[in-house]
Amino acid sequence: AKHEGRGRYAIFDPLMHFHAVQQMHLENDLRKAIKNNELVLYYQPIVNIKTQKIQGLEALVRWQHPERGLLSPGHFIEIAENTGLIIPIGKWLLHKACQQLEEWKNQFPSHCLKMSVNLSVKQLEGFLLEQLDEVLNSYNLNHNSLVMEITESMLVANVQKTCDLLSQIQAKGIGLSIDDFGTGYSSLSYLHQLPVNSLKIDRSFVSPENLSDRHQVIAKSIIALSKLLKLHVIAEGVETPEQFYWLKKLGCEAAQGYLFSRPVPASEITELLSQQFLC
Ligand code: C2E
Ligand code: CA
Ligand code: CA
């Protein structure tokens, strides 16, 4: 039945049915998740390659599901997007991340920490500017300590409108970063007109299996391009010392990955931060 196209099945497929029912359950559960406080933010350090100190954190959502345990965003972000639940969830995440950043700033006043938050395309369409004003008013933070991560795919639909919105975000002093850089469409044709501050090199371009082939050339080029365009550049998925030293040699500024830490609960970040000297 598969050749009839995506989502169209002439024959009843029990496996598809099972999957659909599961998704429906997840959707219902997700509606209750915010109210029941089941969503949690984990944080992963972004490390400055020169100083080897934590310069920022990326907030990554998890769902402590009552029956299924800790779920990673791959299990529910798409459902949240398709149902519109990403709007209230995104708002909650933004508040939570800012509240946590304020707490760390108070605890470690000499750290110049930044907090990166992932945005979904649906959030760009709904109340984002209002939500950002609200958090900036609610917490005592420098606007530039907040960074929004967007992906290239968000630009495809309506470049002009998206650019306008991003400019408004940047005008508030908030940083913008392009996530998974190099994996989307037409990135280069938009790059010069996009109001962004940094690029995050997708982990496929720095992965150890790819270190000896053409991927390396792409990573090198992205780092060189960032310098020319005066953008900050962060490498994702850094798992080994070899990757780290290779990136250092290429002049990459910052790195994120299991080599330093997996995404962990806030309490573990507090511990990491208290072990550090001033940045
Ligand atoms: P992302 O923004 O590219 O986040 C990085 C992902 O890479 C995270 O997966 C992180 O756990 C994983 N990672 C970090 N270091 C390494 C490494 O050294 N090796 C490998 N193999 N992986 C590493 P995670 O937390 O499962 O998140 C997956 C995606 O879900 C994120 O990709 C992001 O697109 C989305 N996401 C996460 N949190 C949020 C959120 O709060 N809002 C929205 N809209 N999307 C989110
Ligand atoms: Ca991200
Ligand atoms: Ca990424």
XYZ file of C-alpha atoms and ligand atoms in Angstrom:
327
model
C 0.000 0.000 0.000
C 3.016 2.234 0.484
C 3.344 3.438 -3.111
C 0.084 5.335 -2.861
C 1.977 8.147 -1.212
C 2.670 9.408 2.254
C -0.149 9.153 4.710
C -2.496 7.359 2.292
C -3.094 3.713 3.033
C -5.615 1.674 1.141
C -5.172 -1.339 3.381
C -5.574 -1.197 7.141
C -2.118 -1.397 8.600
C -2.098 -2.499 12.237
C 1.339 -1.063 12.842
C 0.311 2.330 11.473
C -2.814 2.169 13.593
C -0.770 1.392 16.706
C 1.489 4.319 15.939
C -1.458 6.670 15.403
C -3.061 5.650 18.690
C 0.232 6.140 20.508
C 0.617 9.610 19.043
C -2.908 10.451 20.142
C -2.150 9.372 23.694
C 1.041 11.415 23.693
C -0.875 14.437 22.449
C -3.418 14.154 25.273
C -0.649 13.646 27.801
C 1.263 16.633 26.452
C -1.752 18.862 27.054
C -1.500 17.998 30.741
C 2.269 18.061 30.902
C 2.679 21.791 31.499
C -0.026 21.901 34.142
C 1.464 18.888 35.912
C 4.958 20.346 35.755
C 6.348 17.405 33.806
C 8.489 19.437 31.428
C 12.022 20.115 32.572
C 14.947 21.949 31.106
C 18.339 20.341 30.894
C 21.357 22.482 30.142
C 24.472 21.809 28.124
C 27.589 23.977 28.494
C 29.014 25.906 25.554
C 32.740 26.108 26.159
C 35.108 28.819 24.995
C 37.881 27.000 23.134
C 40.668 29.433 24.117
C 39.914 29.669 27.827
C 38.243 26.248 28.106
C 35.617 27.872 30.341
C 31.862 27.804 30.126
C 30.653 30.858 28.191
C 27.059 29.820 27.796
C 24.416 27.174 28.168
C 21.905 25.725 25.781
C 18.524 24.922 27.273
C 17.215 21.558 26.020
C 13.738 20.411 26.963
C 12.903 16.998 28.425
C 9.562 15.490 29.380
C 9.347 13.496 32.569
C 6.460 11.338 31.392
C 4.590 9.615 34.261
C 4.677 6.192 32.557
C 7.349 6.366 29.889
C 10.102 8.046 31.849
C 12.347 10.818 30.581
C 11.550 11.621 26.947
C 13.875 13.558 24.671
C 12.470 16.308 22.421
C 12.529 13.978 19.415
C 9.519 12.235 20.944
C 7.279 15.245 21.394
C 8.436 18.517 19.786
C 6.838 17.611 16.476
C 3.530 16.787 18.187
C 3.790 20.066 20.078
C 4.322 21.895 16.798
C 1.501 20.163 14.941
C -1.009 20.780 17.721
C 0.000 24.369 18.456
C 1.006 23.325 21.978
C 4.497 24.572 21.158
C 3.252 28.128 21.836
C 2.435 27.664 25.552
C 5.314 25.200 25.915
C 7.763 27.595 24.267
C 6.577 30.395 26.533
C 7.065 28.241 29.599
C 10.557 27.209 28.430
C 11.581 30.784 27.837
C 10.496 31.791 31.331
C 12.154 28.801 32.912
C 15.450 29.380 31.089
C 15.502 33.086 32.025
C 14.600 32.394 35.623
C 17.446 29.876 35.836
C 19.898 32.244 34.163
C 18.976 34.995 36.632
C 19.604 32.582 39.485
C 23.048 31.626 38.134
C 23.924 35.287 37.500
C 23.112 36.064 41.132
C 25.063 33.072 42.347
C 28.060 33.669 40.083
C 28.083 37.423 39.379
C 31.506 37.351 37.724
C 30.510 34.771 35.103
C 29.398 36.372 31.839
C 27.033 33.555 31.033
C 24.698 33.448 28.056
C 21.614 31.311 27.687
C 20.584 29.850 24.328
C 16.996 28.826 23.751
C 15.740 26.863 20.733
C 12.862 28.337 18.781
C 10.419 26.474 16.610
C 9.022 27.988 13.420
C 5.530 28.038 14.939
C 6.780 30.324 17.684
C 7.925 32.846 15.101
C 4.340 33.018 13.932
C 2.771 33.527 17.347
C 3.308 36.186 20.029
C 7.066 35.759 20.184
C 7.885 39.475 20.513
C 5.330 39.870 23.296
C 6.743 36.833 25.082
C 10.275 38.166 24.796
C 9.254 41.555 26.218
C 7.547 39.771 29.044
C 10.620 37.761 30.046
C 12.938 40.740 29.670
C 10.640 42.637 32.046
C 10.267 39.755 34.476
C 13.901 38.893 35.061
C 16.899 41.016 35.798
C 19.072 40.122 32.793
C 21.190 41.889 30.239
C 19.291 41.496 27.003
C 22.445 40.302 25.311
C 22.773 37.364 27.668
C 19.810 35.806 25.904
C 20.312 34.015 22.564
C 17.619 32.552 20.317
C 18.585 29.587 18.166
C 16.809 29.305 14.831
C 17.294 26.911 11.928
C 17.703 27.679 8.270
C 14.483 25.828 7.491
C 12.555 28.576 9.289
C 13.570 31.005 6.595
C 12.196 29.072 3.686
C 8.536 30.030 3.964
C 8.692 33.812 4.047
C 12.174 35.227 4.029
C 11.235 38.890 4.160
C 8.744 38.513 6.983
C 11.106 36.313 8.985
C 13.982 38.749 8.482
C 11.800 41.595 9.761
C 10.878 39.633 12.848
C 14.473 38.630 13.502
C 15.556 42.272 13.157
C 12.992 43.221 15.778
C 14.356 40.555 18.110
C 17.894 41.753 17.518
C 16.839 45.355 18.101
C 15.911 44.325 21.638
C 19.538 43.340 22.140
C 18.824 39.609 22.067
C 21.348 37.450 20.188
C 20.437 35.225 17.250
C 22.209 32.069 16.261
C 21.692 29.773 13.267
C 21.480 26.195 14.503
C 22.576 23.101 12.525
C 24.283 25.413 10.070
C 25.076 23.778 6.758
C 22.227 21.281 6.782
C 19.390 23.516 5.524
C 18.617 25.054 2.169
C 20.038 28.170 0.600
C 21.871 29.233 3.693
C 24.502 31.142 1.782
C 22.081 33.152 -0.295
C 20.351 34.487 2.834
C 23.289 34.799 5.134
C 24.403 38.297 4.234
C 20.939 39.749 4.754
C 20.095 37.890 7.939
C 20.362 39.722 11.226
C 22.273 37.010 13.100
C 25.238 37.014 15.494
C 26.493 33.466 15.361
C 26.525 30.153 13.527
C 26.453 26.714 15.055
C 28.203 24.185 12.841
C 26.128 21.045 12.623
C 27.736 18.098 14.333
C 27.841 16.032 11.127
C 30.637 18.306 9.865
C 32.868 17.723 12.862
C 32.060 14.089 13.632
C 35.096 11.844 14.165
C 34.035 9.446 11.396
C 34.015 12.338 8.981
C 37.147 14.085 10.184
C 39.214 12.914 7.264
C 36.900 13.613 4.368
C 34.976 16.392 2.658
C 33.020 17.236 5.802
C 36.218 18.686 7.204
C 36.401 21.053 4.284
C 32.877 22.260 5.001
C 33.608 22.823 8.694
C 36.774 24.721 7.758
C 34.843 26.844 5.289
C 32.094 27.661 7.783
C 34.683 28.814 10.318
C 36.444 30.936 7.689
C 33.126 32.340 6.468
C 32.096 33.246 10.020
C 35.282 35.204 10.488
C 34.795 37.110 7.247
C 31.200 37.925 8.142
C 32.212 38.759 11.729
C 29.951 36.132 13.202
C 30.655 34.015 16.265
C 31.066 30.344 15.513
C 30.259 27.362 17.712
C 30.897 23.704 16.891
C 28.346 21.165 18.051
C 28.801 17.482 18.858
C 32.380 17.688 20.108
C 32.995 14.314 21.711
C 36.759 13.739 21.556
C 39.934 15.702 22.393
C 40.999 15.207 18.733
C 37.938 17.106 17.536
C 38.564 19.817 20.100
C 42.205 20.403 19.070
C 41.348 20.293 15.400
C 38.677 22.971 15.925
C 41.081 25.021 18.006
C 43.652 24.900 15.212
C 41.035 26.116 12.736
C 40.247 29.085 14.960
C 36.783 27.997 16.031
C 35.708 30.020 19.070
C 33.437 27.753 21.022
C 32.410 24.140 21.293
C 29.601 22.108 22.741
C 29.365 18.361 23.196
C 29.729 15.263 25.312
C 33.476 15.904 25.725
C 32.593 18.633 28.229
C 29.166 17.521 29.381
C 25.941 15.935 28.229
C 22.821 18.029 28.767
C 22.246 17.827 32.535
C 19.790 19.155 35.138
C 20.373 22.651 36.528
C 21.873 21.383 39.799
C 24.769 19.761 37.930
C 25.463 22.966 36.027
C 25.554 24.836 39.344
C 28.261 22.421 40.439
C 30.243 22.892 37.212
C 29.997 26.670 37.499
C 31.170 26.706 41.076
C 34.329 24.826 40.029
C 35.244 27.532 37.528
C 37.245 30.711 37.868
C 36.153 34.004 36.371
C 35.607 34.094 32.625
P 19.751 20.840 18.751
O 19.257 22.205 19.026
O 20.663 20.652 17.604
O 20.393 20.346 20.107
C 21.572 19.598 20.193
C 21.277 18.123 20.348
O 22.494 17.407 20.240
C 20.701 17.775 21.715
O 19.774 16.721 21.556
C 21.945 17.298 22.471
O 21.650 16.403 23.521
C 22.696 16.609 21.371
N 24.138 16.598 21.644
C 24.849 17.474 22.359
N 26.148 17.167 22.363
C 26.291 16.055 21.630
C 27.425 15.234 21.272
O 28.556 15.485 21.638
N 27.170 14.155 20.489
C 25.913 13.843 20.068
N 25.766 12.750 19.306
N 24.831 14.598 20.384
C 25.017 15.689 21.156
P 18.328 16.776 22.237
O 18.425 17.399 23.588
O 17.745 15.408 22.109
O 17.520 17.784 21.343
C 17.190 17.464 20.011
C 16.600 18.644 19.302
O 15.310 18.984 19.830
C 17.423 19.899 19.437
O 18.493 19.830 18.527
C 16.400 20.958 19.101
O 16.232 21.085 17.712
C 15.127 20.362 19.679
N 14.862 21.011 20.981
C 15.440 20.760 22.174
N 14.950 21.569 23.123
C 14.054 22.373 22.502
C 13.210 23.450 22.950
O 13.215 23.851 24.118
N 12.394 24.032 22.009
C 12.398 23.637 20.712
N 11.568 24.271 19.851
N 13.172 22.644 20.265
C 13.986 22.015 21.148
Ca 20.029 24.157 19.294
Ca 22.100 21.919 16.572
